[in-house]
Short mmCIF file of C-alpha atoms and ligand atoms in Angstrom, two decimals:
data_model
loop_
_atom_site.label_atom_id
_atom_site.label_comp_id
_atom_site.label_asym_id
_atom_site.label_seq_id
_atom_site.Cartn_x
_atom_site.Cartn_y
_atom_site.Cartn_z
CA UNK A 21 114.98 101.71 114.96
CA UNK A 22 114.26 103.53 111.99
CA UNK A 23 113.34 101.78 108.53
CA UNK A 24 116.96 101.16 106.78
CA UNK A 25 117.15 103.47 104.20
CA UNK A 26 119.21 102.40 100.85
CA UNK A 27 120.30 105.36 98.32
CA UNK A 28 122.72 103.82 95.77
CA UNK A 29 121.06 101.42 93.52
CA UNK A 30 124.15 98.51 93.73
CA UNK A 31 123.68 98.36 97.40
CA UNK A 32 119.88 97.69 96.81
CA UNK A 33 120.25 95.16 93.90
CA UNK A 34 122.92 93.65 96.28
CA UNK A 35 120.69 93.41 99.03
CA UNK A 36 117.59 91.82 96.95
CA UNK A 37 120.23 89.04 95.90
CA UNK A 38 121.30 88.55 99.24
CA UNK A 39 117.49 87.81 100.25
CA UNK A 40 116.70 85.73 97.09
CA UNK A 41 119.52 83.83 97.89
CA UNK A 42 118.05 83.23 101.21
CA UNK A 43 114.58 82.02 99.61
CA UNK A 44 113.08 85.02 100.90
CA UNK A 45 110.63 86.24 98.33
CA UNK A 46 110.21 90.20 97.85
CA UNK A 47 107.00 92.34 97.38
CA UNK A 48 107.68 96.07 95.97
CA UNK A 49 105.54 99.37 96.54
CA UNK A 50 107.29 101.83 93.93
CA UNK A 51 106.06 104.99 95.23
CA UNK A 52 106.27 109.07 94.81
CA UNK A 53 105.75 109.60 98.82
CA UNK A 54 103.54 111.27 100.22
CA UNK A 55 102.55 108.53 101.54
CA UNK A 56 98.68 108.01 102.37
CA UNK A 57 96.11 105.61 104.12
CA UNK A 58 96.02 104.00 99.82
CA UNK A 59 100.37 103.56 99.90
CA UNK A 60 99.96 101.76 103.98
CA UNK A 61 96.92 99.72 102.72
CA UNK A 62 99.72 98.50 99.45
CA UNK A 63 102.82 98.04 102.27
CA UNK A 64 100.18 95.92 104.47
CA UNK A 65 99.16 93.47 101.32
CA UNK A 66 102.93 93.24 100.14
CA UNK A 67 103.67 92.36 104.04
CA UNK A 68 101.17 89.41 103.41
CA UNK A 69 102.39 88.73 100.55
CA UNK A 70 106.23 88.34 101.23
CA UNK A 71 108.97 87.73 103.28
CA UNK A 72 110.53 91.20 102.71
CA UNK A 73 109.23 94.52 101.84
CA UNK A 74 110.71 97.36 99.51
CA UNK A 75 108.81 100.88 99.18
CA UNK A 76 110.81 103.30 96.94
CA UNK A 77 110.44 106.86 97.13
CA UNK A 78 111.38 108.74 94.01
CA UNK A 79 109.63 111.48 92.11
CA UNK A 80 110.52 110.63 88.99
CA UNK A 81 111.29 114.27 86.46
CA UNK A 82 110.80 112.59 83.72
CA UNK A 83 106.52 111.76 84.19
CA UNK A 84 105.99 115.37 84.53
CA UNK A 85 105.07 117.69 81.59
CA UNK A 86 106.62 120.70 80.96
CA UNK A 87 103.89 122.62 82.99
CA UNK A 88 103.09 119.83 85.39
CA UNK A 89 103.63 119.78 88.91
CA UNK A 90 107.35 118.18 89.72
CA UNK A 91 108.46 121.21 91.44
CA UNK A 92 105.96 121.34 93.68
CA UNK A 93 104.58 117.58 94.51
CA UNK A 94 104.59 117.54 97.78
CA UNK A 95 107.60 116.22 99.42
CA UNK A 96 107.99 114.52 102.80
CA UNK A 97 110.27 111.75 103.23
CA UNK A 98 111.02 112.06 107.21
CA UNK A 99 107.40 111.73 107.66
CA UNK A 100 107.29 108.70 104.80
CA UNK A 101 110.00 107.37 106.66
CA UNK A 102 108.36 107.26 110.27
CA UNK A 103 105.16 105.47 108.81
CA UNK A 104 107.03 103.04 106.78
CA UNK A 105 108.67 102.51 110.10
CA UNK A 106 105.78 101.98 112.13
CA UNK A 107 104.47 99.84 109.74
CA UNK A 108 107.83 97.76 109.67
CA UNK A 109 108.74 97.86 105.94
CA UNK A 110 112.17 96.39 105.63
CA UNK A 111 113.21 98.94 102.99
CA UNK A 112 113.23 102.32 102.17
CA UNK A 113 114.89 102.78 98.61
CA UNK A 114 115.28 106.51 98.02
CA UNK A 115 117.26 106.59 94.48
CA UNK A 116 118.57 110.04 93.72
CA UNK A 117 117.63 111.18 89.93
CA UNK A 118 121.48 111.65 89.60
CA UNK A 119 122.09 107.70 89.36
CA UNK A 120 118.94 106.90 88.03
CA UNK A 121 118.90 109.67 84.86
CA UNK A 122 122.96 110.38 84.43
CA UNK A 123 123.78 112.63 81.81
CA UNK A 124 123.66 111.09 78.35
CA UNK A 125 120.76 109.24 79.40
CA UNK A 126 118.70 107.93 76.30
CA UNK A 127 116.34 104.47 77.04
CA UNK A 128 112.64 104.85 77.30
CA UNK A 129 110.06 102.17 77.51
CA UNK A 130 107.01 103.16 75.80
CA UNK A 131 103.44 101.14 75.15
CA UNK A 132 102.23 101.86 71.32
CA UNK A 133 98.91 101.04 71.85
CA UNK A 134 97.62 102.92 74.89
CA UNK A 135 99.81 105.31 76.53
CA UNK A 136 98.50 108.27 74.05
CA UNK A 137 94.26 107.14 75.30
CA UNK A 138 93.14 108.80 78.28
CA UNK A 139 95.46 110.91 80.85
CA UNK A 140 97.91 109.78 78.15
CA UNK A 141 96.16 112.36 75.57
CA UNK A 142 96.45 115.38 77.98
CA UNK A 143 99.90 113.96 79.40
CA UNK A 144 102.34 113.43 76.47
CA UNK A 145 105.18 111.61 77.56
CA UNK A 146 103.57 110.16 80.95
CA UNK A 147 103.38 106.98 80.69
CA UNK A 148 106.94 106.32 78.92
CA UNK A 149 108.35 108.33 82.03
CA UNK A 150 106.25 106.00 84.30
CA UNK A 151 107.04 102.88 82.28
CA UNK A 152 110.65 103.50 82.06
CA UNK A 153 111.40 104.58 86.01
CA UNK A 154 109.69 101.06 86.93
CA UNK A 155 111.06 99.04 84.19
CA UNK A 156 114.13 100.53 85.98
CA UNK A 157 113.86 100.01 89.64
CA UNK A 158 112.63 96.59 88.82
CA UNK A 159 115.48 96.12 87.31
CA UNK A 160 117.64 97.46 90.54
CA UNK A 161 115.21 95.62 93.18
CA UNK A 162 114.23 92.17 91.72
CA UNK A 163 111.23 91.68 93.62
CA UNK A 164 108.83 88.73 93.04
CA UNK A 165 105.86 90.80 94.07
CA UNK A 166 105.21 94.49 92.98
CA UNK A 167 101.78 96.11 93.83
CA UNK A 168 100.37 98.96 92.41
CA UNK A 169 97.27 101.03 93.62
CA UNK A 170 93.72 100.81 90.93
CA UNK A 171 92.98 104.52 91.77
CA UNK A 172 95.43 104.63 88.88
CA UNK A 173 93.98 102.51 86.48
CA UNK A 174 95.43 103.30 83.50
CA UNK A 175 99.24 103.15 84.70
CA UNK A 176 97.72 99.91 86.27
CA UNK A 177 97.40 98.05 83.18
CA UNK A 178 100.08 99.24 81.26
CA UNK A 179 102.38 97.98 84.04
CA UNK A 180 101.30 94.60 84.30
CA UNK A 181 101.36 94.51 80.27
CA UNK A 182 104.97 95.84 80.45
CA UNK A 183 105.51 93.20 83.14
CA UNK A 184 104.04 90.20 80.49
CA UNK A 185 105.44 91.85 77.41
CA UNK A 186 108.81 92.41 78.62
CA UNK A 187 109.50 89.53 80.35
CA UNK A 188 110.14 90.47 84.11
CA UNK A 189 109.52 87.82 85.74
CA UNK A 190 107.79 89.79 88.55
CA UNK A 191 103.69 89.78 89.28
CA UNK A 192 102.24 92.67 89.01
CA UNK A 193 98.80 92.96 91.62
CA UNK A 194 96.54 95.84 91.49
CA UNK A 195 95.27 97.01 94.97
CA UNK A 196 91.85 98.81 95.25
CA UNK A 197 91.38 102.16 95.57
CA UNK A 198 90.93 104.16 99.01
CA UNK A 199 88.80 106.60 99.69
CA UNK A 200 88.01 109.05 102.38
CA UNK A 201 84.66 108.68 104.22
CA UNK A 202 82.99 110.93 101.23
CA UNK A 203 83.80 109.16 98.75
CA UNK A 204 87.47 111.39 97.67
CA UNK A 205 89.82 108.57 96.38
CA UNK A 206 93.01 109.01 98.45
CA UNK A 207 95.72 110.91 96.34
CA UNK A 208 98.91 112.89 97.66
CA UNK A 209 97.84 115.52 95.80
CA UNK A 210 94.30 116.05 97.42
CA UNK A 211 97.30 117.95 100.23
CA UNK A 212 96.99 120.96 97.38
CA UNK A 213 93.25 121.26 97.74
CA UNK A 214 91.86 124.34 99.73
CA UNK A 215 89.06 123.50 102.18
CA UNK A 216 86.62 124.80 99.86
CA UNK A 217 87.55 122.61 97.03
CA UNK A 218 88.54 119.45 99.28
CA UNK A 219 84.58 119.97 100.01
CA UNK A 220 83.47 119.72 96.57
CA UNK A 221 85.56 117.15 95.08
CA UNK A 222 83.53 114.13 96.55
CA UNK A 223 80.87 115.64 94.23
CA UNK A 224 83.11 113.46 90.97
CA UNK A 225 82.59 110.32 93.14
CA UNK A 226 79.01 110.83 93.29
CA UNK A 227 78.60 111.48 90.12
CA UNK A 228 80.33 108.44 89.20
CA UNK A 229 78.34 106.32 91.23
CA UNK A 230 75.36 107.60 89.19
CA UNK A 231 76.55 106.35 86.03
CA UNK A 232 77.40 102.52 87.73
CA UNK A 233 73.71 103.09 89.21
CA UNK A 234 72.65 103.57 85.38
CA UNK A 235 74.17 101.29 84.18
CA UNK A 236 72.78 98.33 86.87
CA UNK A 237 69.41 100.43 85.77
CA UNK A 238 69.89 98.75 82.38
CA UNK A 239 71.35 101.47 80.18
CA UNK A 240 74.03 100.53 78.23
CA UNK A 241 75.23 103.29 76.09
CA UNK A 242 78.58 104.75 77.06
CA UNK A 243 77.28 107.98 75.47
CA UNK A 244 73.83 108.38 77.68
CA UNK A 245 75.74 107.11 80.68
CA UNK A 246 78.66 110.00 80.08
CA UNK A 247 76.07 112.61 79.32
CA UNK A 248 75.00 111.54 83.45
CA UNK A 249 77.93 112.54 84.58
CA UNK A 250 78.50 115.13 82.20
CA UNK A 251 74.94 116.61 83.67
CA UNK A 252 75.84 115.92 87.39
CA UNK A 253 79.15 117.56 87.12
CA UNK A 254 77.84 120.89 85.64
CA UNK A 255 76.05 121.64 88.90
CA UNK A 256 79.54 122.18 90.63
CA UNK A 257 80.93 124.63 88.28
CA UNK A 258 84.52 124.71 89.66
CA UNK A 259 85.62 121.47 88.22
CA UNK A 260 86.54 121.03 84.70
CA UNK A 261 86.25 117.76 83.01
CA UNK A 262 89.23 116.78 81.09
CA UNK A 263 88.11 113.38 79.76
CA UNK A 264 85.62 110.86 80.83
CA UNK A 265 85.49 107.77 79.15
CA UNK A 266 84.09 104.17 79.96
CA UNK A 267 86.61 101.32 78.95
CA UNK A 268 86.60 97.55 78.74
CA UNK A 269 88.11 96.96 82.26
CA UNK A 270 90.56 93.79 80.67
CA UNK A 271 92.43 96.10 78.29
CA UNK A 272 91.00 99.65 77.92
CA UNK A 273 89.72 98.80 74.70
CA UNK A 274 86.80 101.19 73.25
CA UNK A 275 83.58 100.00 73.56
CA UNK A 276 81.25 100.40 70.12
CA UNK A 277 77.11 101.31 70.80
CA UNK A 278 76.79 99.10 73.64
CA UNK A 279 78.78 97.62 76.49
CA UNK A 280 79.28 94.58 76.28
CA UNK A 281 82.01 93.42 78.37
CA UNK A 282 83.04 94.16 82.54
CA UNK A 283 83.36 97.94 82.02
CA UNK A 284 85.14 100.61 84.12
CA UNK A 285 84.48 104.59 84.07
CA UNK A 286 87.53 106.77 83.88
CA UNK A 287 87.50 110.75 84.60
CA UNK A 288 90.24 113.07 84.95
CA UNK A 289 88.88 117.19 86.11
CA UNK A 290 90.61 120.29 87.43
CA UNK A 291 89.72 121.61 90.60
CA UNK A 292 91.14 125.09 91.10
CA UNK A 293 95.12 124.08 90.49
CA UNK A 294 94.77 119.73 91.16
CA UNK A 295 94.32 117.64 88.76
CA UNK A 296 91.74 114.85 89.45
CA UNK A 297 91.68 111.45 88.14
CA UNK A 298 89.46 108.59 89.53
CA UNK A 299 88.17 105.82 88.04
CA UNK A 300 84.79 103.03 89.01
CA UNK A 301 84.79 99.19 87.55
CA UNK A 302 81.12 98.91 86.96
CA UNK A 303 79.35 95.44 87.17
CA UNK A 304 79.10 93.36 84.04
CA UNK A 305 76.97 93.92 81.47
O1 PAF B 6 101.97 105.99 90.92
C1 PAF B 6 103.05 106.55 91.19
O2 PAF B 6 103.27 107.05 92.30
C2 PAF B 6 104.12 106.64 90.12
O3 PAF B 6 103.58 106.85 88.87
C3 PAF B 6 105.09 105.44 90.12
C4 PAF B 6 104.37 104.15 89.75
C5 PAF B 6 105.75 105.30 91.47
C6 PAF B 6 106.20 105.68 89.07
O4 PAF B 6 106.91 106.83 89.34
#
């Protein structure tokens, strides 16, 4: 039997009730499909987690930039649909944009101290699109559970602060980031890469694993660490940095001279028409 699929968002809020009422408890995978080896590995810990499992598909307009990629992120949900079946998710919630953004639409949830830092600089508008959609569908699915993949580590810790700050009572766990045997962290749009790129991207891993190997090395300047990676990069040409930064893992916050704290390295970089993002938590200090 194929995983039930649930379009209207009553009929999933009505559902959720139904299984709270029950005592079942609820773990949620919001998704974008596309699903990957990263979204099963996020189904398989909310199946551990909970009675009852919801994975919504939705590629939400309103996270995309002007000259972003909504039109053409990759789209697939009768595959999404067979894994989540083989898997044995109980839910498939596949809002249409329609219901979720009628006309006259006008509510945004937005984070005033770090949605503008990192992708957030080069991506005005992201993260109130992302914070809004999931303020939303947690308002439509209840869940107790929600789970959210670290390769995005940013959106990561904006949600669970949006979670704390707004009151849903829901708890927000981060899951770690796959990768591919070389290293590539698992991403729906690593589909868009030719083979020529998809063999040079591992190249950003390594090169991040330089600067945690640094930094276990004793150096502790974010600037001579960056520089690393900065150097390591420039040997493959055909990526182009947008940002790398290293953050205090807790909260993002800038570090001064030295690190101090639990650390993590974020990079975003072109290759050829993807955009890149990954991210490393680097030991202590
Ligand atoms: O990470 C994603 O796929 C999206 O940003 C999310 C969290 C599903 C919101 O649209």
């Amino acid at each position: 039997m194929p995983i039930r699929t649930i379009i209207a968002l009553a009929d999933m809020r009505q559902l959720s009730r139904e299984w709270r009422a029950a005592g079942k408890k609820t773990a949620f995978v919001p998704t974008m499909g596309a699903l990957h080896d990263g979204h099963l590995a996020l189904v398989r810990e909310a199946q551990n987690k909970a009675d009852r499992v919801v994975v919504s598909i939705f590629v939400n307009p309103i996270q995309f930039g002007p000259k972003e990629d909504f039109a053409s992120y990759p789209r697939m949900l009768q595959l999404d649909s067979e894994k989540l079946t083989s898997l044995g998710a109980d839910v498939l919630f596949a809002p249409n944009a329609a219901e979720m953004y009628p006309a006259g639409y006008e509510t945004y949830v937005y984070n005033d101290k770090r949605s503008d830092i990192l992708c957030g600089r080069f991506r005005p508008g992201h993260f109130q699109g992302v914070l809004t959609i999931v303020s939303k569908l947690f308002n439509t699915v209840e869940p107790d559970f929600a789970l959210f993949g670290k390769k995005d580590y940013q959106q990561f810790t904006l949600l669970r602060k949006m979670a704390q700050d707004l009151c849903f009572p829901i708890e927000v766990i981060g899951h770690p980031t796959l990768r591919d045997p070389d290293g590539l962290a698992m991403s729906s749009r690593n589909l868009r890469l030719t083979p020529e790129e998809r063999a040079l991207a591992p190249e950003l891993y390594r090169a991040m694993q330089m600067v945690k190997e640094a930094l276990q090395g004793g150096q502790k300047k974010p600037q001579v660490l960056l520089d690393t990676l900065k150097k390591q990069l420039s040997h493959v040409p055909a990526f182009r940095l947008e940002y790398a930064e290293i953050r205090a893992a807790a909260d993002l916050a800038d570090f001064g001279e030295t690190i101090d704290q639990p650390a993590v390295l974020l990079v975003a970089a072109h290759l050829g028409s993807v955009r890149l993002i990954d991210n490393l938590e680097l030991s202590g200090p």
